[in-house]
Coordinates of N, CA and C in Angstrom, one line a residue:
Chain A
X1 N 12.4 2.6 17.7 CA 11.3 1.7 17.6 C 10.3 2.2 16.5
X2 N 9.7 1.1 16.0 CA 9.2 1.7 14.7 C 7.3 2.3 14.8
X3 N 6.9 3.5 14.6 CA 5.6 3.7 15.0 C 4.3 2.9 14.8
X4 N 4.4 1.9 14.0 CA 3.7 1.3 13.6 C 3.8 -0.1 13.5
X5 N 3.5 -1.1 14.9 CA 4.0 -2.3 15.0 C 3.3 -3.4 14.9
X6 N 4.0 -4.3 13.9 CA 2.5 -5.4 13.8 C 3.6 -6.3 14.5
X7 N 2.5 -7.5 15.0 CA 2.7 -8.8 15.9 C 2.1 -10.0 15.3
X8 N 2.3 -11.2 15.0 CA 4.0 -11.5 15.1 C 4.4 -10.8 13.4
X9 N 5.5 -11.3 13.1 CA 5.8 -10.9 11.9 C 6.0 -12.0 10.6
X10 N 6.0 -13.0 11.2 CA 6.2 -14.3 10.8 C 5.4 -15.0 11.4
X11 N 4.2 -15.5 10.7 CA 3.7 -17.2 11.2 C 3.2 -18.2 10.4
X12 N 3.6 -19.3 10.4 CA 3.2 -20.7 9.9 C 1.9 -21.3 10.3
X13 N 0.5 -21.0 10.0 CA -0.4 -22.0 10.5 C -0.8 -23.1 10.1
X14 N -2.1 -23.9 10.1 CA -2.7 -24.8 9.8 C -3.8 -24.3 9.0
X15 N -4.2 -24.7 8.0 CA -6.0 -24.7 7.7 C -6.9 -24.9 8.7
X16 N -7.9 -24.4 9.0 CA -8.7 -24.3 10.5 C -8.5 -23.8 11.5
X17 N -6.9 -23.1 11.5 CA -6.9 -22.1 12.8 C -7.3 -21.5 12.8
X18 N -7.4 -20.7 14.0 CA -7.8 -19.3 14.5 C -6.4 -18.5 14.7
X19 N -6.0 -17.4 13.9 CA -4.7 -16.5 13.8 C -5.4 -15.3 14.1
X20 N -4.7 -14.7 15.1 CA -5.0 -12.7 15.2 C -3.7 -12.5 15.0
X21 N -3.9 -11.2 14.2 CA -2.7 -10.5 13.7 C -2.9 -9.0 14.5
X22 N -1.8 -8.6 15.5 CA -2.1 -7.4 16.1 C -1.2 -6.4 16.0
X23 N -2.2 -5.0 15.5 CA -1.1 -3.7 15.2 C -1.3 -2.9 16.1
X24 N -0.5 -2.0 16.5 CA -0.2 -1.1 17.7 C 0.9 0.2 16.6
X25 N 0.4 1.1 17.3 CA 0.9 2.7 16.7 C 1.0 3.7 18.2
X26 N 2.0 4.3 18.0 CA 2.4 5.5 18.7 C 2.3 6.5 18.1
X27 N 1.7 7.1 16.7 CA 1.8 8.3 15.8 C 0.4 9.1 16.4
X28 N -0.2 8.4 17.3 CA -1.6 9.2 17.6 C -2.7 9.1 16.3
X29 N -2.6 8.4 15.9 CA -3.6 8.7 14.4 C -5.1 8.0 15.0
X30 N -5.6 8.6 14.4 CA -7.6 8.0 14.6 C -7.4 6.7 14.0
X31 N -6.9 6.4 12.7 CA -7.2 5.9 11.1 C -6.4 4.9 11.4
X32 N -7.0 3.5 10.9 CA -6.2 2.4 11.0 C -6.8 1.3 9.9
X33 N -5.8 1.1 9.4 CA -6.2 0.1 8.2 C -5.3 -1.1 7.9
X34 N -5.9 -2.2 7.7 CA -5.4 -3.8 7.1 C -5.7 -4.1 6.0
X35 N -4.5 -4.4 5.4 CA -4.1 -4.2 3.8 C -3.4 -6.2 3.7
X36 N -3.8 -6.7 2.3 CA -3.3 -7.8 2.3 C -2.3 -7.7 0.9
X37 N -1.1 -8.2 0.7 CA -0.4 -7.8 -0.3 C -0.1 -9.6 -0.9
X38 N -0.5 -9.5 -2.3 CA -0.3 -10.5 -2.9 C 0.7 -10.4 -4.0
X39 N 1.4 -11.0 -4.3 CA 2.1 -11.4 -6.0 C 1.4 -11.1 -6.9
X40 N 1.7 -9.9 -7.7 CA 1.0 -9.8 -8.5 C -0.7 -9.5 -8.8
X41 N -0.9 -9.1 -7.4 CA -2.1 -8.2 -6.8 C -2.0 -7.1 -6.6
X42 N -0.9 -6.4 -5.9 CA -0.7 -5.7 -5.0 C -2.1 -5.5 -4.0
X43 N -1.7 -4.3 -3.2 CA -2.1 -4.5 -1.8 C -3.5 -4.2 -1.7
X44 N -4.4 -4.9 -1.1 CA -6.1 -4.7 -1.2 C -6.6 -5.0 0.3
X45 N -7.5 -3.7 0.6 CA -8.2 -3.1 1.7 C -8.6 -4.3 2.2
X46 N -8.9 -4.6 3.4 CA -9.8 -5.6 4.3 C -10.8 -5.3 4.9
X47 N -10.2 -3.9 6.3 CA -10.8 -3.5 6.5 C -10.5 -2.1 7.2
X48 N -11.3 -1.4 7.7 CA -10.5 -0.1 8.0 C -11.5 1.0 9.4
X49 N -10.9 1.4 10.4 CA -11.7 2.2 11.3 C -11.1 3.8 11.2
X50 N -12.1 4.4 11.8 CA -11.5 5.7 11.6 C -11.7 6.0 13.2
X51 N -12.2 5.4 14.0 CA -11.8 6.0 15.5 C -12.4 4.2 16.7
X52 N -11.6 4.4 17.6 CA -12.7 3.3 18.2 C -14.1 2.9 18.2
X53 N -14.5 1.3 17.9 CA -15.5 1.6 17.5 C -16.2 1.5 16.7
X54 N -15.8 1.7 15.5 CA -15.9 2.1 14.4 C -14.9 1.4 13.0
X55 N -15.8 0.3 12.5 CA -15.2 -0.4 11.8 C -15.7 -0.8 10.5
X56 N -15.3 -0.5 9.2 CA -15.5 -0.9 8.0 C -15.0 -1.7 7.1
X57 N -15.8 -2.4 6.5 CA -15.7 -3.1 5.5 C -14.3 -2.5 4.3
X58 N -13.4 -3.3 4.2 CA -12.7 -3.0 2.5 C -13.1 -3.9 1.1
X59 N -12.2 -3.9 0.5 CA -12.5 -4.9 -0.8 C -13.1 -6.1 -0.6
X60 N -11.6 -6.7 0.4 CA -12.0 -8.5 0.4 C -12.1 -8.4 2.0
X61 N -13.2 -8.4 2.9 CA -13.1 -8.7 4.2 C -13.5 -9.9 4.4
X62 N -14.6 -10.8 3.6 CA -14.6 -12.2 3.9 C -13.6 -13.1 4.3
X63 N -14.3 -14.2 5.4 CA -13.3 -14.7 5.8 C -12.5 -14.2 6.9
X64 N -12.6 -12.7 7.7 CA -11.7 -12.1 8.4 C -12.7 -11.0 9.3
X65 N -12.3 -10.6 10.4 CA -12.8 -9.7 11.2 C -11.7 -9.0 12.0
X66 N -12.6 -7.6 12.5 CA -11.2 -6.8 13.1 C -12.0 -6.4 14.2
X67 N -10.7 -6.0 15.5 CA -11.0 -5.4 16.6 C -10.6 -4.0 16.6
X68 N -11.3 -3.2 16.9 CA -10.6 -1.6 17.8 C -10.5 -1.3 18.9
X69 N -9.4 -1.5 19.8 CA -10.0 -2.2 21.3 C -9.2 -0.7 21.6
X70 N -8.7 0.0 21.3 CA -8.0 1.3 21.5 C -7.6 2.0 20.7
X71 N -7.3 3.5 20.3 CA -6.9 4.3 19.2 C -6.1 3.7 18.8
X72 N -5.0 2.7 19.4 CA -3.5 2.5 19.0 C -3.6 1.4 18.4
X73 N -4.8 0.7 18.7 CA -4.6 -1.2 18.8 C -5.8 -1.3 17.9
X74 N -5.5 -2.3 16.6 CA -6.5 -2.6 15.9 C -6.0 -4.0 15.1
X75 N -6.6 -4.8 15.7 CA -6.2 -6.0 15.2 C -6.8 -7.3 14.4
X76 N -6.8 -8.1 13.1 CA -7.3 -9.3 12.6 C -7.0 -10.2 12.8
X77 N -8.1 -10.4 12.7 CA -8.5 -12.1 12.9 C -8.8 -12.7 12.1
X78 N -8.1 -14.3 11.3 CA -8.7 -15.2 10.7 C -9.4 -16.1 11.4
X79 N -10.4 -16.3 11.3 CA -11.4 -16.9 12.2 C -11.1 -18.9 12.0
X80 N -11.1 -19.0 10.7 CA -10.8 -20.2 10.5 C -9.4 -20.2 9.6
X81 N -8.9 -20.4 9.4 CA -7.6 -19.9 8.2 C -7.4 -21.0 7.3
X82 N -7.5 -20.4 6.1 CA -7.4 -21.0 4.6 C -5.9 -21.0 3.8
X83 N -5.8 -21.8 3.2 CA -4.5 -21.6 2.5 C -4.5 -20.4 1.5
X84 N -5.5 -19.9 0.6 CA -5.5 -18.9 0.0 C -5.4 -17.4 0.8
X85 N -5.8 -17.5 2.1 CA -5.1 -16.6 2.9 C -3.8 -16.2 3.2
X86 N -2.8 -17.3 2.6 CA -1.5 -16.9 2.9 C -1.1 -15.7 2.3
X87 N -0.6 -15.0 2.8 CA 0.3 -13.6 2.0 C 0.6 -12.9 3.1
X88 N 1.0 -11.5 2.4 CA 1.5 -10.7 3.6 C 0.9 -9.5 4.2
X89 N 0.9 -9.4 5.4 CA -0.6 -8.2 5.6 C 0.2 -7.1 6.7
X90 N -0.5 -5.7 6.1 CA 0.1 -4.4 6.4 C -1.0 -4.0 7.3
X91 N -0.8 -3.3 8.3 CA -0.9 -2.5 8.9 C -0.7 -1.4 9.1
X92 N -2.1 -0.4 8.5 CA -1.4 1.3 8.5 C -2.3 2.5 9.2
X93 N -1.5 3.6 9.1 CA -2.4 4.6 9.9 C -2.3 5.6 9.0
X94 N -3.1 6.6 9.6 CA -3.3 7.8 8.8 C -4.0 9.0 9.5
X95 N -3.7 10.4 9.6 CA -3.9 11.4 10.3 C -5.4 12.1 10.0
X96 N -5.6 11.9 9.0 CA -6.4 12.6 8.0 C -7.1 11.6 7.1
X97 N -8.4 12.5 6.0 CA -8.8 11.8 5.0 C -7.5 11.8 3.6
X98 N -7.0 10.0 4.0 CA -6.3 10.0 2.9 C -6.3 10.2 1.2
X99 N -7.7 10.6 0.9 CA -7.8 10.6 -0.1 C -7.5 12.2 -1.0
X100 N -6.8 12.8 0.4 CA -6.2 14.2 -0.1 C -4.8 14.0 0.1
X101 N -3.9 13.6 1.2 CA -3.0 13.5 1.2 C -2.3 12.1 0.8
X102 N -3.1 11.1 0.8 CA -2.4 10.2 -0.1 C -1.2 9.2 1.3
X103 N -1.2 9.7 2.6 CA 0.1 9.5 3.0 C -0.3 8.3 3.9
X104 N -0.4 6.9 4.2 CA -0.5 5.8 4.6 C 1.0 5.8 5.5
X105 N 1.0 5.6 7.3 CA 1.9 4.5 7.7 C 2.0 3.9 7.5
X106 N 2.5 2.5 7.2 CA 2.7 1.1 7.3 C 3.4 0.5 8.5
X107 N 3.5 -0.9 9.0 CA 4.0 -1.1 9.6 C 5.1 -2.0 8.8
X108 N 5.7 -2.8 9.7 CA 6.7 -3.7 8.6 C 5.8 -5.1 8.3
X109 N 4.8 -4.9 7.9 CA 4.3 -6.3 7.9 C 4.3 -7.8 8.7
X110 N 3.4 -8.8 8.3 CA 3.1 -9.8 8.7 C 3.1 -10.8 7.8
X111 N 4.2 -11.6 7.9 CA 3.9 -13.1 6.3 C 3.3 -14.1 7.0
X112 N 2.2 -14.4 6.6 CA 1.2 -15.8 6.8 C 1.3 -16.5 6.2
X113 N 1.7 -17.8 6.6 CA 1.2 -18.7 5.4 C 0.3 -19.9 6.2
X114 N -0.4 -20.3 5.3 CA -1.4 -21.1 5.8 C -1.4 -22.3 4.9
X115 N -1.2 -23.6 5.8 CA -0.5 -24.8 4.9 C -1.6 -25.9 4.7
Chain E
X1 N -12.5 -3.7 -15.3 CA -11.1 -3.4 -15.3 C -10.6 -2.8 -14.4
X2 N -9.2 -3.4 -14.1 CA -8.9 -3.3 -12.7 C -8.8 -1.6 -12.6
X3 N -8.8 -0.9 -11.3 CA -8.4 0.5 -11.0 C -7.3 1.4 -11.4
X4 N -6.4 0.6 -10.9 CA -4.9 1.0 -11.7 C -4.1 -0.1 -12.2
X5 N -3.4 0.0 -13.6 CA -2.6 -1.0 -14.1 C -1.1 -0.6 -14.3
X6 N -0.5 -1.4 -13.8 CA 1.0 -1.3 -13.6 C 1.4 -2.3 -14.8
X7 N 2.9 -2.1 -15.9 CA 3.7 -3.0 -16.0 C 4.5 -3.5 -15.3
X8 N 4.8 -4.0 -14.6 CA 5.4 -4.8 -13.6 C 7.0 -4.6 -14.0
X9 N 7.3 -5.1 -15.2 CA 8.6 -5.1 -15.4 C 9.3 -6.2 -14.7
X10 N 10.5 -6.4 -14.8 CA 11.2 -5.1 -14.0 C 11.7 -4.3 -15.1
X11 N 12.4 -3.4 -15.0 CA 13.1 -2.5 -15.7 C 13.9 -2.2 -15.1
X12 N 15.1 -3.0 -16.0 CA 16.7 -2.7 -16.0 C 17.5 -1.7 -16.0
X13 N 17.9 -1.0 -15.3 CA 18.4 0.1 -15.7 C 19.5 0.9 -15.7
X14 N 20.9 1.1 -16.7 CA 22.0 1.1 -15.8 C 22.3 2.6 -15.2
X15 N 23.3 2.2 -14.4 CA 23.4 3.2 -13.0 C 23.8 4.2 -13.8
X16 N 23.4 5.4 -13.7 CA 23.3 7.1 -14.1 C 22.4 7.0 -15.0
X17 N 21.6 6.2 -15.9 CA 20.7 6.5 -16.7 C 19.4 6.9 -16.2
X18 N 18.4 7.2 -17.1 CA 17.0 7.5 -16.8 C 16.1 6.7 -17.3
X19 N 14.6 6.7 -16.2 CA 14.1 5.7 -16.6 C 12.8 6.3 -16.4
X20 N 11.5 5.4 -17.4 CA 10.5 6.2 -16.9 C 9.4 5.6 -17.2
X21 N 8.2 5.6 -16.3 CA 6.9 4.3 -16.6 C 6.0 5.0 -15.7
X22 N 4.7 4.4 -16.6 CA 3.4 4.6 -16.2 C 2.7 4.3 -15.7
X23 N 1.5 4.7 -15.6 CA 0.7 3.4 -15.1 C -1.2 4.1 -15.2
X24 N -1.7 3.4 -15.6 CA -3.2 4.0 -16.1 C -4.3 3.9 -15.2
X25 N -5.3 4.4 -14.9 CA -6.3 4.2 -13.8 C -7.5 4.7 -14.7
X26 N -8.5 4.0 -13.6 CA -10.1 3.5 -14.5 C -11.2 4.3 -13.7
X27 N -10.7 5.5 -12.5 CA -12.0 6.0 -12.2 C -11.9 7.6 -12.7
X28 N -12.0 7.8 -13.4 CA -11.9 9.1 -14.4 C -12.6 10.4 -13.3
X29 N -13.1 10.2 -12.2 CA -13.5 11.1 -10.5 C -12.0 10.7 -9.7
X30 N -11.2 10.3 -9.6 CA -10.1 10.5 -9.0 C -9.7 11.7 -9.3
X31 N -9.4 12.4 -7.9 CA -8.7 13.6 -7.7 C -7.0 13.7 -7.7
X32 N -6.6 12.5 -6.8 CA -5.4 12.5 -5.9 C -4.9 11.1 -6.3
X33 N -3.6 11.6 -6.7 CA -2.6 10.7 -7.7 C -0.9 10.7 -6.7
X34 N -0.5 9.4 -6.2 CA 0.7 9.6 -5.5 C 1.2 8.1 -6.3
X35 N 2.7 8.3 -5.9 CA 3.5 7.2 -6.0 C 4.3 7.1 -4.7
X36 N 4.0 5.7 -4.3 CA 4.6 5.2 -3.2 C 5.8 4.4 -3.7
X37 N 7.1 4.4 -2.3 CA 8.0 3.1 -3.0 C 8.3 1.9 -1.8
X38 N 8.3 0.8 -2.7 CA 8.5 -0.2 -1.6 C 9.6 -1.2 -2.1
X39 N 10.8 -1.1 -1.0 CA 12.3 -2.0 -0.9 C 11.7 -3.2 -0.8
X40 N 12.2 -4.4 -1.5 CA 12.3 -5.6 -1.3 C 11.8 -6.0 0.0
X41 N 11.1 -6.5 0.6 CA 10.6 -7.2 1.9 C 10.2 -6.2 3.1
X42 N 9.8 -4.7 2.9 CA 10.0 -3.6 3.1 C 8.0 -3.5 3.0
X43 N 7.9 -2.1 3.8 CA 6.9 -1.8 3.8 C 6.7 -0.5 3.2
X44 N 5.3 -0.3 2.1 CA 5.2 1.0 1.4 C 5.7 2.4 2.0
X45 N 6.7 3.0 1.1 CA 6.3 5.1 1.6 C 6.1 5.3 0.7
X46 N 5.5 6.5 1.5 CA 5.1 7.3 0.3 C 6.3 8.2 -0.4
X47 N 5.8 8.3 -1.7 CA 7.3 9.1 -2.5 C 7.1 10.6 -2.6
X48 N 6.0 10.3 -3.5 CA 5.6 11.8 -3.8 C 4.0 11.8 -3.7
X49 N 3.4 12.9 -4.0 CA 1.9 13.4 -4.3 C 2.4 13.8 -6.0
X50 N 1.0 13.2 -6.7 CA 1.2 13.7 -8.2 C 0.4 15.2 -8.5
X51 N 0.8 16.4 -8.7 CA -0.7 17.4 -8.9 C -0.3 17.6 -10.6
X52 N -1.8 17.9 -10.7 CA -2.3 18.5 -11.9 C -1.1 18.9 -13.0
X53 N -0.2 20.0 -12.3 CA 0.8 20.8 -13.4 C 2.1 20.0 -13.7
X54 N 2.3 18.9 -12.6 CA 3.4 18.3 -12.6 C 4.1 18.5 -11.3
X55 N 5.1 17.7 -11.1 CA 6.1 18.1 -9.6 C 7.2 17.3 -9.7
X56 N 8.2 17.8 -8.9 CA 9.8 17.2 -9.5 C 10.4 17.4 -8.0
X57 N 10.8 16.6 -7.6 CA 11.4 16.5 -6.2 C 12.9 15.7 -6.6
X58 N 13.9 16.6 -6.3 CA 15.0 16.1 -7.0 C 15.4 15.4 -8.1
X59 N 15.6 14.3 -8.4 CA 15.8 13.3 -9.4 C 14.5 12.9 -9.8
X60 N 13.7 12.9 -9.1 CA 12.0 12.6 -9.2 C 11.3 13.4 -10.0
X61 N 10.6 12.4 -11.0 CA 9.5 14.1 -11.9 C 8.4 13.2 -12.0
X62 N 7.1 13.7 -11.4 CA 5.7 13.1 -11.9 C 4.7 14.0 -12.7
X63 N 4.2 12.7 -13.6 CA 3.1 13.8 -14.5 C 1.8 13.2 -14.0
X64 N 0.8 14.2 -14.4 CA -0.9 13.9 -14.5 C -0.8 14.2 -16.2
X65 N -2.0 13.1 -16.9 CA -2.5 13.3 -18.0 C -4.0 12.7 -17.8
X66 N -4.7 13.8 -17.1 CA -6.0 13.1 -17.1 C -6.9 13.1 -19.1
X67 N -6.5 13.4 -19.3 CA -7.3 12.9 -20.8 C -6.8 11.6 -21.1
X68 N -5.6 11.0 -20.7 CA -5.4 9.6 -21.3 C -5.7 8.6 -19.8
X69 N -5.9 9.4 -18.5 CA -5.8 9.1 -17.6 C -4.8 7.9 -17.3
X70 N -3.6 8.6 -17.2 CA -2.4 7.7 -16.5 C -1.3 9.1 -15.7
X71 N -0.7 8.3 -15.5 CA 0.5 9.4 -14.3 C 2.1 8.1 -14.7
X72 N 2.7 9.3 -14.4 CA 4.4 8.4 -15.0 C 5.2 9.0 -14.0
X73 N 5.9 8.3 -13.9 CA 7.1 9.3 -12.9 C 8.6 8.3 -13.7
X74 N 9.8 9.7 -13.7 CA 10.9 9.9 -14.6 C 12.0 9.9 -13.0
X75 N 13.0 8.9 -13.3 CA 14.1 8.9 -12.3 C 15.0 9.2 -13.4
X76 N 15.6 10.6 -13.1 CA 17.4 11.0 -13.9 C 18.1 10.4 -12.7
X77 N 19.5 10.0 -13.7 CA 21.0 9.7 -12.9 C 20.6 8.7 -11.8
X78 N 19.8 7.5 -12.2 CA 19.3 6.4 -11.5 C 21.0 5.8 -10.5
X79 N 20.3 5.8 -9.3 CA 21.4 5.1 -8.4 C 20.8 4.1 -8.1
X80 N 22.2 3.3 -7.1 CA 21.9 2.0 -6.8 C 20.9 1.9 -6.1
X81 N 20.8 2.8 -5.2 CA 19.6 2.9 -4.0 C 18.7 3.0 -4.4
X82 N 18.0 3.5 -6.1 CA 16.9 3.5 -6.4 C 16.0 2.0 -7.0
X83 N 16.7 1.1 -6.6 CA 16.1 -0.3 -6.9 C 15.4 -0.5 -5.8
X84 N 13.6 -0.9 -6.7 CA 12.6 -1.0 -5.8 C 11.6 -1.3 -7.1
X85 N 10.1 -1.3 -5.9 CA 9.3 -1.5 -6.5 C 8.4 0.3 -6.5
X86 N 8.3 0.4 -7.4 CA 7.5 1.8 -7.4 C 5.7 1.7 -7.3
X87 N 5.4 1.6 -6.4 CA 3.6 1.7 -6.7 C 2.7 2.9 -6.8
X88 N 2.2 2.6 -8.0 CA 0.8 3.6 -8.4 C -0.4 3.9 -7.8
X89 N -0.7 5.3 -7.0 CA -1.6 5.0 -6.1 C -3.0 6.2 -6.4
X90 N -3.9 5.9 -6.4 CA -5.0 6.8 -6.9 C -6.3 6.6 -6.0
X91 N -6.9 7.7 -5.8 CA -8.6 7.5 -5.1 C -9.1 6.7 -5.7
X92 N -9.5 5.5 -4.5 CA -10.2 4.4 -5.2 C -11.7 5.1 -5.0
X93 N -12.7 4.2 -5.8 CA -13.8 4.1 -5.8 C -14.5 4.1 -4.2
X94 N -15.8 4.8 -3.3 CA -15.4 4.8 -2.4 C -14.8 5.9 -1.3
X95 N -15.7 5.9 -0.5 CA -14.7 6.8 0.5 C -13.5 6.7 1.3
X96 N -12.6 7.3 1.2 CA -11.6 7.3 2.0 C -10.5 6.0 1.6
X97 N -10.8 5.9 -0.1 CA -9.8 4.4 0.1 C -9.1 4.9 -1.2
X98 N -7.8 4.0 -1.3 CA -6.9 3.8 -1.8 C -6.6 2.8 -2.7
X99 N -6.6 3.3 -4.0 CA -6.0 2.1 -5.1 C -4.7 1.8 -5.4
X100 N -4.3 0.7 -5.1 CA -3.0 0.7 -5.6 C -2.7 -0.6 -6.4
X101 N -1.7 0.1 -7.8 CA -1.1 -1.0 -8.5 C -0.7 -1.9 -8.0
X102 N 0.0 -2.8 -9.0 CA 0.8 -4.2 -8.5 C 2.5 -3.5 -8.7
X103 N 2.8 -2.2 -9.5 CA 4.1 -2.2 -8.7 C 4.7 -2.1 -10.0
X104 N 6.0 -0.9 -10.5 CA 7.0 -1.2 -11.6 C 8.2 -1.6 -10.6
X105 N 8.5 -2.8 -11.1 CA 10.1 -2.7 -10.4 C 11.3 -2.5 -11.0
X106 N 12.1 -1.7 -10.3 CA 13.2 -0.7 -10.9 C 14.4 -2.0 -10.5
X107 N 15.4 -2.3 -11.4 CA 16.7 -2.8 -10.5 C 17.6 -1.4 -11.4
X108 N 18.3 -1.4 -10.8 CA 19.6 -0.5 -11.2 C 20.7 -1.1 -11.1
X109 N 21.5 -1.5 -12.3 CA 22.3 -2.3 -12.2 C 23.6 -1.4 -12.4
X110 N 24.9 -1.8 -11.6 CA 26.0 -1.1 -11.7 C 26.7 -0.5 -13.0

């Protein structure tokens, strides 16, 4: 099983839903981050907590909010969902301050599309 | 200007040759320079950490040139298995975050 699991992995919505995208980890890590990966973007911060609780802003968080409801579980929400939201969104962890080791979990992703 | 800039490519490459690409970044206070790789439909790893003198992990070699501020990484005796997207990853602006390219993609053709 893979340590870092997002739910679902595939979904098709509508413009104006409400979508939560939920990740779950077994690595024990504090650090949990939602990353959105576009074409010719690459992958850009949303938002990111470092323990329950505790939740920050990334690049593009408009439009989106997150839960920390346990070390393991940290999950987004499109509150209303836009078609320019469609892409693919990562879920990762991290043991430490990544900006020394550099080393991101991922999970296997989520493809959204929003029609 | 964006943080880090990738050529995207792809870059063709045939199997046993070498290949090798860069990628430039815009916060001249970045300490920590890695390359992650990501398979087709696949989720990022990390490859390597870039330091200062250089580092070479088998077929793998990454450089730092902070005066032109870019980093490159060199694949000898490219295999099939090395077809991917390579992403450039640097301290972003910001604490605790992470810049990353849009990605060189390698195919390795037989």
């Amino acid at each position: 099983d893979a340590d870092v699991t997002q739910t679902p992995r595939n979904r098709i919505t509508k413009t104006g839903k409400r979508i939560m995208l939920e990740c779950s980890q077994t690595k024990g890590h504090d650090r949990m981050y939602w990353y959105r990966q576009d074409p010719g973007l690459g992958l850009r911060l949303i938002y990111y907590s470092f323990d329950v609780k505790d939740i920050n802003k990334g690049e593009i968080s408009d439009g989106y909010s997150v839960s920390r409801q346990a070390q393991a579980k940290f999950s987004l929400s499109l509150e209303s969902a836009i078609p320019n939201q469609t892409a693919l969104y990562f879920c990762a962890t991290s043991d430490v301050d990544i900006s020394n080791t550099g080393e991101l979990f991922f999970g296997e992703g989520s493809r959204l599309t929003v029609l | 200007r964006k943080e880090v800039e990738q050529d995207p490519g792809p870059f063709n490459v045939p199997e046993g040759a070498t290949v090798a690409f860069n990628c430039t970044y815009s916060n001249s206070a970045s300490q920590s320079f890695f390359w992650y790789r990501q398979d087709c439909r696949k989720e990022p790893k990390l490859l390597m950490s870039v330091y200062s003198s250089g580092n070479e992990d088998g077929r793998f070699t990454a450089q730092l040139n902070r005066a032109s501020q870019y980093i490159s990484l060199l694949i000898r005796d490219s295999k099939l298995s090395d077809s991917a997207t390579y992403l450039c990853v640097t301290q972003g602006r910001g604490n605790n975050r992470l810049a990353f390219g849009k990605g060189n993609q390698v195919v390795v053709i037989p």
